[in-house]
Tab-separated table of C-alpha atoms in Angstrom:
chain	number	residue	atom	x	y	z
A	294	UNK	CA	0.000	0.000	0.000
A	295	UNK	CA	1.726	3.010	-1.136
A	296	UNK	CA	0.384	6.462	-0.094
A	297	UNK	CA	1.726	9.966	-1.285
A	298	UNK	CA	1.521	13.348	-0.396
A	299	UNK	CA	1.506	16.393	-2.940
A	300	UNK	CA	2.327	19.237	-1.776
A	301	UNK	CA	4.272	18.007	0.871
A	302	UNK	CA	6.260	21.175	1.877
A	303	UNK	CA	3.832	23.428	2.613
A	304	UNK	CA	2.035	23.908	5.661
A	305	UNK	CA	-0.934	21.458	5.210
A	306	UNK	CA	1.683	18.948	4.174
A	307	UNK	CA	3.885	19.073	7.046
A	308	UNK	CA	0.394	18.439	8.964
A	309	UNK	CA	0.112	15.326	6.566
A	310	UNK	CA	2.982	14.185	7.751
A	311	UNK	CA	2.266	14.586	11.763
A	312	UNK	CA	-0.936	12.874	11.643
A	313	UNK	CA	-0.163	9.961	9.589
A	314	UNK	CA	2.583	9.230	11.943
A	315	UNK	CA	-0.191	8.540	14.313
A	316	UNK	CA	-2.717	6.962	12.004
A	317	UNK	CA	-4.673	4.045	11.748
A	318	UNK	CA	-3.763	4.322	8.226
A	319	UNK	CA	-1.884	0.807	7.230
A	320	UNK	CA	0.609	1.581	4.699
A	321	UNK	CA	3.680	0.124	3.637
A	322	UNK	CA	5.254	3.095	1.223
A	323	UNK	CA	4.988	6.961	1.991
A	324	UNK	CA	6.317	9.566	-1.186
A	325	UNK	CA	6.468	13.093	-1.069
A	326	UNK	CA	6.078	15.174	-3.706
A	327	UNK	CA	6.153	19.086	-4.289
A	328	UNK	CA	7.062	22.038	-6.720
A	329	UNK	CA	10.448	21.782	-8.591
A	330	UNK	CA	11.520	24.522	-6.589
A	331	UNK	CA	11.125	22.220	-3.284
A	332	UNK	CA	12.709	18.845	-5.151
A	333	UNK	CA	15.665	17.442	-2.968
A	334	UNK	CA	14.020	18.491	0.671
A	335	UNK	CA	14.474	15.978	3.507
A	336	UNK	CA	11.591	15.463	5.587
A	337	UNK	CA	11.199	13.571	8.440
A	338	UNK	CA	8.407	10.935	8.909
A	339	UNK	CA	9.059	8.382	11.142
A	340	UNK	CA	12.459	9.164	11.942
A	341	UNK	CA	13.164	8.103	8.799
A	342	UNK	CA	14.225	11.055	5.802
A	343	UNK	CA	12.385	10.765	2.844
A	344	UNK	CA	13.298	13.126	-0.025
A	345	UNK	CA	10.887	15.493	-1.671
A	346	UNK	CA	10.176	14.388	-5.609
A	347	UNK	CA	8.900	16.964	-7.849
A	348	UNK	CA	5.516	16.406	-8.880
A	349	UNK	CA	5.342	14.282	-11.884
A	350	UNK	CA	2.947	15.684	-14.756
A	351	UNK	CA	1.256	12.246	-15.498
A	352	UNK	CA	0.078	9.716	-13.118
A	353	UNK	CA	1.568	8.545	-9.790
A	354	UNK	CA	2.408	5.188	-8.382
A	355	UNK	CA	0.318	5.236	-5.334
A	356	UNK	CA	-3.045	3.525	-3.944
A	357	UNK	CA	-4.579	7.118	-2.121
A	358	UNK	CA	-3.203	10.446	-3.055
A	359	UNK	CA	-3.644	13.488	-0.627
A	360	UNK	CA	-3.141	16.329	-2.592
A	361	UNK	CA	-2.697	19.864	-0.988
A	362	UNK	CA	-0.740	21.603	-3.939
A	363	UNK	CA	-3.884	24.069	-4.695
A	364	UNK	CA	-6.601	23.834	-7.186
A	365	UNK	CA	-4.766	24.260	-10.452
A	366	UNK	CA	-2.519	21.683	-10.008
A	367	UNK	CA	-5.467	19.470	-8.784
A	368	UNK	CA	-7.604	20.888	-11.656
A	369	UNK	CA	-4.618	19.471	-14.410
A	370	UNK	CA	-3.582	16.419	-12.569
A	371	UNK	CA	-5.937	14.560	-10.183
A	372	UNK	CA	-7.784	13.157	-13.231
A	373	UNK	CA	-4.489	11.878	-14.683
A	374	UNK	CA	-3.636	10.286	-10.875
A	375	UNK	CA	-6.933	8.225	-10.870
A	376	UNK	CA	-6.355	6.892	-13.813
A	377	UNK	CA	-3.355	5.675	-12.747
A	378	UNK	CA	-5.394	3.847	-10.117
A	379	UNK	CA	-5.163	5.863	-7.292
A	380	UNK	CA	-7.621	7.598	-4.932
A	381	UNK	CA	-7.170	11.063	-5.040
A	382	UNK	CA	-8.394	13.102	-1.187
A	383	UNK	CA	-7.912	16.845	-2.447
A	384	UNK	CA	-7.698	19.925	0.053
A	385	UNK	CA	-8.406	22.330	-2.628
A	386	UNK	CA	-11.779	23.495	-3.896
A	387	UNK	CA	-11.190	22.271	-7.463
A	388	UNK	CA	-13.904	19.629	-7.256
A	389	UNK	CA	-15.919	20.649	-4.420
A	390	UNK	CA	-19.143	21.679	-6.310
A	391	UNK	CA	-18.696	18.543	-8.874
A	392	UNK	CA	-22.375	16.653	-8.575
A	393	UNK	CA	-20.546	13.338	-9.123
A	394	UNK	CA	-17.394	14.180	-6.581
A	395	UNK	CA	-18.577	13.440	-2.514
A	396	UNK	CA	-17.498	16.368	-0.332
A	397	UNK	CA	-16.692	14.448	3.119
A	398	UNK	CA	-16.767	15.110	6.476
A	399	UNK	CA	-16.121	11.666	8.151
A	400	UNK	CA	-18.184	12.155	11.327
A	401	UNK	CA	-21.154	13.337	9.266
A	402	UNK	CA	-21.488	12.046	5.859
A	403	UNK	CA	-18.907	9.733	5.988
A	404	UNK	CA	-20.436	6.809	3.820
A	405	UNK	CA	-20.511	9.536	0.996
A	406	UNK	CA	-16.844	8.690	0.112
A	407	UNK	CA	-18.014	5.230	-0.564
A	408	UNK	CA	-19.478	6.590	-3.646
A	409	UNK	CA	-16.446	8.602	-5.244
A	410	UNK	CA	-15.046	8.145	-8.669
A	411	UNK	CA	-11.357	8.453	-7.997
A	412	UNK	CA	-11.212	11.862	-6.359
A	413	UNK	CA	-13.058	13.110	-2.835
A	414	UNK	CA	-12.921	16.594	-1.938
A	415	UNK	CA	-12.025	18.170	1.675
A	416	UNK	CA	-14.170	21.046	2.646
A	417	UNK	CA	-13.318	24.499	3.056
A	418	UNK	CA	-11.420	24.641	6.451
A	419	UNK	CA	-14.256	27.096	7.798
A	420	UNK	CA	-17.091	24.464	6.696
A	421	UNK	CA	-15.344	21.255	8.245
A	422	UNK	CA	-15.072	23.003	11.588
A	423	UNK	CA	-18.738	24.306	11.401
A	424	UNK	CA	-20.452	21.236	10.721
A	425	UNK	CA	-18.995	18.750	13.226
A	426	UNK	CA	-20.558	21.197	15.528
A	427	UNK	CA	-23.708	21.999	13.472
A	428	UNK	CA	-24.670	18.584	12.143
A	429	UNK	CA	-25.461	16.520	14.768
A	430	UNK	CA	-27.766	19.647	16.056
A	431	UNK	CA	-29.626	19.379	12.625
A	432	UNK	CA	-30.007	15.675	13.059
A	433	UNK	CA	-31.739	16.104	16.294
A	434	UNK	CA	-33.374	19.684	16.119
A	435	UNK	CA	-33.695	20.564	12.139
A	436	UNK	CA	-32.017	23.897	11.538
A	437	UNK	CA	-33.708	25.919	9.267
A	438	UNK	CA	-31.661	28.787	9.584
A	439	UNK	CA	-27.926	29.141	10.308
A	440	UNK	CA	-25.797	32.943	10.761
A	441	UNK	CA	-21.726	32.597	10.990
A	442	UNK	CA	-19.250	35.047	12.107
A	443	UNK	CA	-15.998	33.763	11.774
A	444	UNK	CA	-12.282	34.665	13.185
A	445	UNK	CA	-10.253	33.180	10.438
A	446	UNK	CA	-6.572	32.460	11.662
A	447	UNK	CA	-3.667	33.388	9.093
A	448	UNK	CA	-2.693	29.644	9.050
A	449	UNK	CA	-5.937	29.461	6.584
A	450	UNK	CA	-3.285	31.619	3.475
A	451	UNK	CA	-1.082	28.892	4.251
A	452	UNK	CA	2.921	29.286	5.641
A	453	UNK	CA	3.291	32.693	3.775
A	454	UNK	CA	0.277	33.889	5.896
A	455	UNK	CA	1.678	32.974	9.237
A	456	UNK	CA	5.152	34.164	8.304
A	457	UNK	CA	3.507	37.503	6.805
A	458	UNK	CA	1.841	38.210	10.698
A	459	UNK	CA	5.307	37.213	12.323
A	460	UNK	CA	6.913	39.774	9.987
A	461	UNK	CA	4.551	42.398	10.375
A	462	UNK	CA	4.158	42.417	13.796
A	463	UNK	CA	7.801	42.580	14.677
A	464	UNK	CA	7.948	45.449	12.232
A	465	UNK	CA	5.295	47.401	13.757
A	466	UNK	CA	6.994	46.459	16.935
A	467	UNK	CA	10.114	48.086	16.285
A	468	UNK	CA	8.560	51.132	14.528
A	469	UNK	CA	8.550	50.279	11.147
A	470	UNK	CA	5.690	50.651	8.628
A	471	UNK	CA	4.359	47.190	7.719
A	472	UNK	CA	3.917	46.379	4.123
A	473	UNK	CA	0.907	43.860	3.354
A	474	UNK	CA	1.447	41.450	0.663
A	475	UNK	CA	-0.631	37.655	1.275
A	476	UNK	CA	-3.471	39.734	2.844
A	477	UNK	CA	-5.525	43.045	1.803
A	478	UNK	CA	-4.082	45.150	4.690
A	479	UNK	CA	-2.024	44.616	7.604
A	480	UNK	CA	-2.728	42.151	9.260
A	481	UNK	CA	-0.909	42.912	13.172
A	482	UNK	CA	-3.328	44.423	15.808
A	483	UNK	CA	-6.196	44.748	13.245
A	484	UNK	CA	-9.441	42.500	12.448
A	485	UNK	CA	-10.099	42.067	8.223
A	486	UNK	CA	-13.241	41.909	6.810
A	487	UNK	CA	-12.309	40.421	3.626
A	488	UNK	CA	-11.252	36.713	2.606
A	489	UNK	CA	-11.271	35.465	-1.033
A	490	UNK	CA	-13.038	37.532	-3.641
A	491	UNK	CA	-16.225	39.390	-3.492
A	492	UNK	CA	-18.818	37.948	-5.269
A	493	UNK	CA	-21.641	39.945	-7.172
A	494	UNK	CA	-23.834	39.657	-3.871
A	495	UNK	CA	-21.636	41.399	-1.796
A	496	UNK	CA	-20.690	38.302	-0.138
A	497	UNK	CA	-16.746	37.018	-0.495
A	498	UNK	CA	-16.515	33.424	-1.562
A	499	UNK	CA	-14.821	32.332	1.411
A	500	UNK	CA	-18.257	33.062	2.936
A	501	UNK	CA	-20.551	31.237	-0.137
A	502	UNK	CA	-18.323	28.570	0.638
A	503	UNK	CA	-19.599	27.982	3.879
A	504	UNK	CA	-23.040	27.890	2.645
A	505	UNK	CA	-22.621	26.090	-0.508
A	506	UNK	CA	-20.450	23.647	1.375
A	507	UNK	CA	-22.480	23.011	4.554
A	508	UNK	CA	-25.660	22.395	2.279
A	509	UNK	CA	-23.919	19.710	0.279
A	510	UNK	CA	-21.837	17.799	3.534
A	511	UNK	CA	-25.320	17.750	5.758
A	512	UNK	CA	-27.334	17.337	2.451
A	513	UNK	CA	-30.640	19.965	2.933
A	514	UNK	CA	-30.520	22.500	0.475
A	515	UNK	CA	-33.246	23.995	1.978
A	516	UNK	CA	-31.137	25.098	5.089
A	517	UNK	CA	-30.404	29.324	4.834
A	518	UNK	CA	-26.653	29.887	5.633
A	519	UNK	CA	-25.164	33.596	5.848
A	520	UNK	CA	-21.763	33.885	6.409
A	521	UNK	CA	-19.339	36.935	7.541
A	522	UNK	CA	-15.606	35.891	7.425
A	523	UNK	CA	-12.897	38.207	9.023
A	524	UNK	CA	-9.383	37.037	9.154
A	525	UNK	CA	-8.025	37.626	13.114
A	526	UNK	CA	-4.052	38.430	13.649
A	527	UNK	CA	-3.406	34.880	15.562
A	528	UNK	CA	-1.506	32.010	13.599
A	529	UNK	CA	-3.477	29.153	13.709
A	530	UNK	CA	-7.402	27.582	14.579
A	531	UNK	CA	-10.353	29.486	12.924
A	532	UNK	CA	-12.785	30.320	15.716
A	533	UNK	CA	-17.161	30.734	14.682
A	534	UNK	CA	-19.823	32.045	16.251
A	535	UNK	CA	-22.910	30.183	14.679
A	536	UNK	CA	-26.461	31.052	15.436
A	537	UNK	CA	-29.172	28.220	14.817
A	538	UNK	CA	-32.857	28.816	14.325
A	539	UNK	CA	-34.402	25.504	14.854
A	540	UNK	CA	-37.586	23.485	13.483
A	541	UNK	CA	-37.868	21.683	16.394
A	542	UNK	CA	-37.005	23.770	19.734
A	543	UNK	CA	-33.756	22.867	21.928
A	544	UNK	CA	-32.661	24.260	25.345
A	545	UNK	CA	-29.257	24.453	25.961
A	546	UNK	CA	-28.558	21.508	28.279
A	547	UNK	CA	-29.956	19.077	25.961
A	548	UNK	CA	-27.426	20.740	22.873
A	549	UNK	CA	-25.053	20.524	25.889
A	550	UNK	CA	-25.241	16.564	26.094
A	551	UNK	CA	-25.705	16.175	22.509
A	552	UNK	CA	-22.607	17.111	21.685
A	553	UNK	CA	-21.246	15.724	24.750
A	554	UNK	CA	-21.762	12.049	22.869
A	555	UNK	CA	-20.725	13.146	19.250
A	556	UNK	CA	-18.090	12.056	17.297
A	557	UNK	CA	-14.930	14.850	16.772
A	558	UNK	CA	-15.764	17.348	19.726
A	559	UNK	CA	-15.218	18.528	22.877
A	560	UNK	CA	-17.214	20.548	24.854
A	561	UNK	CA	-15.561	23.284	26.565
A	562	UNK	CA	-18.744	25.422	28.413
A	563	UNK	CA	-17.874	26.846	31.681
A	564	UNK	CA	-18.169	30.773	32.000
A	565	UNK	CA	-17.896	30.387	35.413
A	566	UNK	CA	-14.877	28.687	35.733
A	567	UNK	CA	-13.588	30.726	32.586
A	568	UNK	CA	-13.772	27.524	29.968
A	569	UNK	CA	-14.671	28.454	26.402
A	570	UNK	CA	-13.662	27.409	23.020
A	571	UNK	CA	-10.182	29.345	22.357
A	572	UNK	CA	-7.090	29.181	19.541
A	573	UNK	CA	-5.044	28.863	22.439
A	574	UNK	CA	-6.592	25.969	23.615
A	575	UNK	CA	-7.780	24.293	20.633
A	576	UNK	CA	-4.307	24.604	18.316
A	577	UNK	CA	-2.848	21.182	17.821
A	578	UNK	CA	-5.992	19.042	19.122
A	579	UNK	CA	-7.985	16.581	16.985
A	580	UNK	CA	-11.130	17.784	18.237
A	581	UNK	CA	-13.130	20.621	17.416
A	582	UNK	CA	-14.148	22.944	20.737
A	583	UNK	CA	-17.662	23.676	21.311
A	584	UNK	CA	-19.049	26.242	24.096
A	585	UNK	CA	-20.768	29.226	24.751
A	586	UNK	CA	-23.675	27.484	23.904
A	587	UNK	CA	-27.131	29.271	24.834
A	588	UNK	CA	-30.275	30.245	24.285
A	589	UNK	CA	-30.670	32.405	20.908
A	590	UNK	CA	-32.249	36.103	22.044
A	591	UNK	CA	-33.704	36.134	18.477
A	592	UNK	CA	-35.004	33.031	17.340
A	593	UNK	CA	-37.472	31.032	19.937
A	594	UNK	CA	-35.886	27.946	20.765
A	595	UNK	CA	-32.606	28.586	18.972
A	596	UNK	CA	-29.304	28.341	19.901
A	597	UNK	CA	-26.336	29.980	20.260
A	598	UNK	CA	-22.851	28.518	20.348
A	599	UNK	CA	-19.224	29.437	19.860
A	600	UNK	CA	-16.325	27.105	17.849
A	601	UNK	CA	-12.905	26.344	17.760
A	602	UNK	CA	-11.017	23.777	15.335
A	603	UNK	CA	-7.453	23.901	14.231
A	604	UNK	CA	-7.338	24.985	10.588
A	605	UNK	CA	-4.425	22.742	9.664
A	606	UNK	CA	-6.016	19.993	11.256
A	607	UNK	CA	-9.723	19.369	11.322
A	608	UNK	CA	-9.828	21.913	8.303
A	609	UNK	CA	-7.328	20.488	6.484
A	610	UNK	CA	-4.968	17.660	7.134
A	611	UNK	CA	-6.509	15.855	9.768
A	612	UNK	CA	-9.929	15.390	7.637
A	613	UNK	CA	-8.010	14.200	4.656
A	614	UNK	CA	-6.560	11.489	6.621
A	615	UNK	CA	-9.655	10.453	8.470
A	616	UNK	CA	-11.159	10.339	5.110
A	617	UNK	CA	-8.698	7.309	4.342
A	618	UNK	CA	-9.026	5.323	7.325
A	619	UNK	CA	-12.782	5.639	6.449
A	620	UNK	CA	-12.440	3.786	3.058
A	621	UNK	CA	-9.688	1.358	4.548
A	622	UNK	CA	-11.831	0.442	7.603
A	623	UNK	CA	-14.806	-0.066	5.286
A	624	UNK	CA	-12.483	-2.338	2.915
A	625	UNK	CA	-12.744	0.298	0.312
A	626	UNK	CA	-9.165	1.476	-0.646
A	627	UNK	CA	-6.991	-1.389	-1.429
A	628	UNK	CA	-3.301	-2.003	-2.932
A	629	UNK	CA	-2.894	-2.796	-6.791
A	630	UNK	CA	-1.193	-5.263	-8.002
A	631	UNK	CA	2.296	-4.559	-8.761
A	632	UNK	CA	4.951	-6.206	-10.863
C-alpha cells in the first residue's frame, strides 16, 4: 500500500505528515512530492528522511493520493492520478461543487466517500469546523436557519500567511511601517473583513463557501446559511460564532449533552470557571471545541454557540486522513497489483 503526499512542503503537508505518523492508516510506502523549486528536501516521517520528488505531470504510483498543492494543479492532474489507479483526497476546492465528486466530512457524511469516482474533496477549512458542531444539532433539532461570524486564523493563506503576521508584527513592533502582501491590509493588531473575492452579492466566496459547502456535507438544500468571514491576527485555529434557528425547539442543556456524545468534539462550556472554546486551547488538538452554547435572544428555541477547530487539522490535514481510514476500515481502498 503506497500512499503519497503532494504538496508536501507546505504547511498542510507538514500536517500530513504529523498525523499519519499517528494513524490508523496501514501503509507500507509513503512519497512526497512538491514544486520543482522544493525537489531534494528531507523530511522527516518516522524518523526516517524521505526526499521530496517533484511532482510528476502524469500519473503517480500510489493507492490514495492526498493532494494539498492548490486547485490548479489538482484541476490538471488529479484526473491523470486516478487513472493511474489511485484515490485522489484533495484539500483544494477544485472539485468541491462537482455533482458526481462526494465532499466528506467523516463524522457526518462519511459513507458519501463510498461513492467517489477516484477523487473526494475536503471542505473548506471554515465548513469542516462548522459542521462537526452543526450537524449533529440538525439531526436532532432541524435547523432551518444558520448565521456565521468567523475569526479566520492566518494559518488558513497557508505558511506565507503565518510568516507575513510574524513579519509584520515585529515590524510594527520596532517602529517600522508594515507592508501587506498575502493579505488586503495589515494584518498585526487589526481585524479584516475580507477573505477570497467578493462575489456579485456582496458576499466574499470564502463566505458562499460555507453555505454552498455546509448544504452539500449535511445534504438539505433547503437550510439558509449567511456567512461573515474576518481574518483575526493569531496564527493558527479558525474560531465561529454560529447562530441556529431551529424546526424543532432545543434548550441548551440538551445541545449541551448532545454534543457531549458526538463524534470529533469537545465541549468546553464553563463561563464560570472561565472555559470556552479558544485558539489557544484548541491549536494542535484533533477535536473541534464547542461552548458558549445558549439560548438564541432572536429566534425562539434557537441556539447559540461558539467554535474552535485547528485549521491545519480538522480543516485540512486531519480530515483528509480520516477520510482514508474511512475507506480502509470499510475495505474500500486497497493495494494494486504490482509487478
Amino acid at each position: 500500500m503506497r500512499v503519497a503526499i503532494v504538496g508536501a512542503t507546505g504547511a498542510v503537508g507538514h500536517e500530513l505528515l504529523k498525523v499519519l505518523e499517528g494513524s490508523s492508516l496501514q501503509f507500507d510506502e509513503l512519497l512526497l512530492f512538491a514544486s520543482p523549486r522544493s525537489a531534494g528536501t528531507q523530511l522527516t516521517f518516522k524518523g526516517q528522511p524521505l526526499t521530496v520528488q517533484v511532482t510528476p505531470e502524469g500519473a503517480i504510483d500510489a493507492d490514495v493520493i492526498l493532494a494539498s498543492a492548490g486547485g490548479s494543479i489538482s484541476k490538471a492532474l488529479a484526473p491523470k492520478w486516478v487513472e493511474g489507479g489511485a484515490v485522489v483526497i484533495d484539500n483544494s476546492s477544485a472539485f468541491r461543487y462537482d455533482a458526481d465528486v462526494p465532499l466528506v466530512v467523516p463524522e457526518v457524511n462519511g459513507d458519501a466517500a463510498l461513492n467517489h469516482k477516484g477523487i473526494i474533496a475536503n471542505p473548506n477549512c471554515t465548513t469542516a469546523i462548522a459542521v462537526v458542531a452543526v450537524a449533529p444539532i440538525h439531526r436532532a433539532y432541524g435547523v432551518k436557519r444558520m448565521i456565521v461570524s468567523t475569526y479566520q486564523a492566518t494559518s488558513g493563506a497557508g505558511a506565507k500567511g503565518m510568516e507575513e503576521l510574524l513579519d509584520q508584527t515585529r515590524a510594527e513592533l520596532n517602529g517600522e511601517q508594515a507592508q501587506a502582501s498575502v493579505f488586503a491590509h495589515p494584518i498585526p493588531f487589526n481585524v479584516i473583513p475580507h477573505i477570497d473575492s467578493f462575489q456579485d452579492n456582496g458576499y466574499t466566496k470564502e463566505e458562499m463557501k460555507v453555505a454552498w459547502e455546509t448544504r452539500k456535507i449535511i445534504g438539505d438544500d433547503s437550510l439558509k446559511i449567511s456567512c461573515t468571514a474576518v481574518r483575526i491576527p493569531t496564527l493558527r485555529t479558525h474560531s465561529e460564532a454560529i447562530t441556529l434557528e431551529l424546526e424543532r425547539p432545543a434548550t441548551p442543556d440538551a445541545v449541551r449533552d448532545l454534543l457531549a456524545g458526538a463524534a470529533g468534539v469537545e465541549v468546553r462550556d464553563n463561563p464560570e470557571g472561565k472555559l470556552y472554546p479558544m485558539p489557544l486551547t484548541a491549536s494542535g488538538k484533533y477535536d473541534v471545541e464547542v461552548g458558549r452554547i445558549r439560548e438564541s435572544l432572536v429566534f425562539d428555541g434557537g441556539i447559540d454557540l461558539f467554535v474552535a477547530g485547528d485549521q491545519l487539522l480538522k480543516g485540512a490535514a486531519l480530515n483528509a486522513v480520516q477520510i482514508a481510514e474511512y475507506l480502509q476500515q470499510k475495505g474500500a481502498l486497497k493495494a494494486k497489483q504490482r509487478a
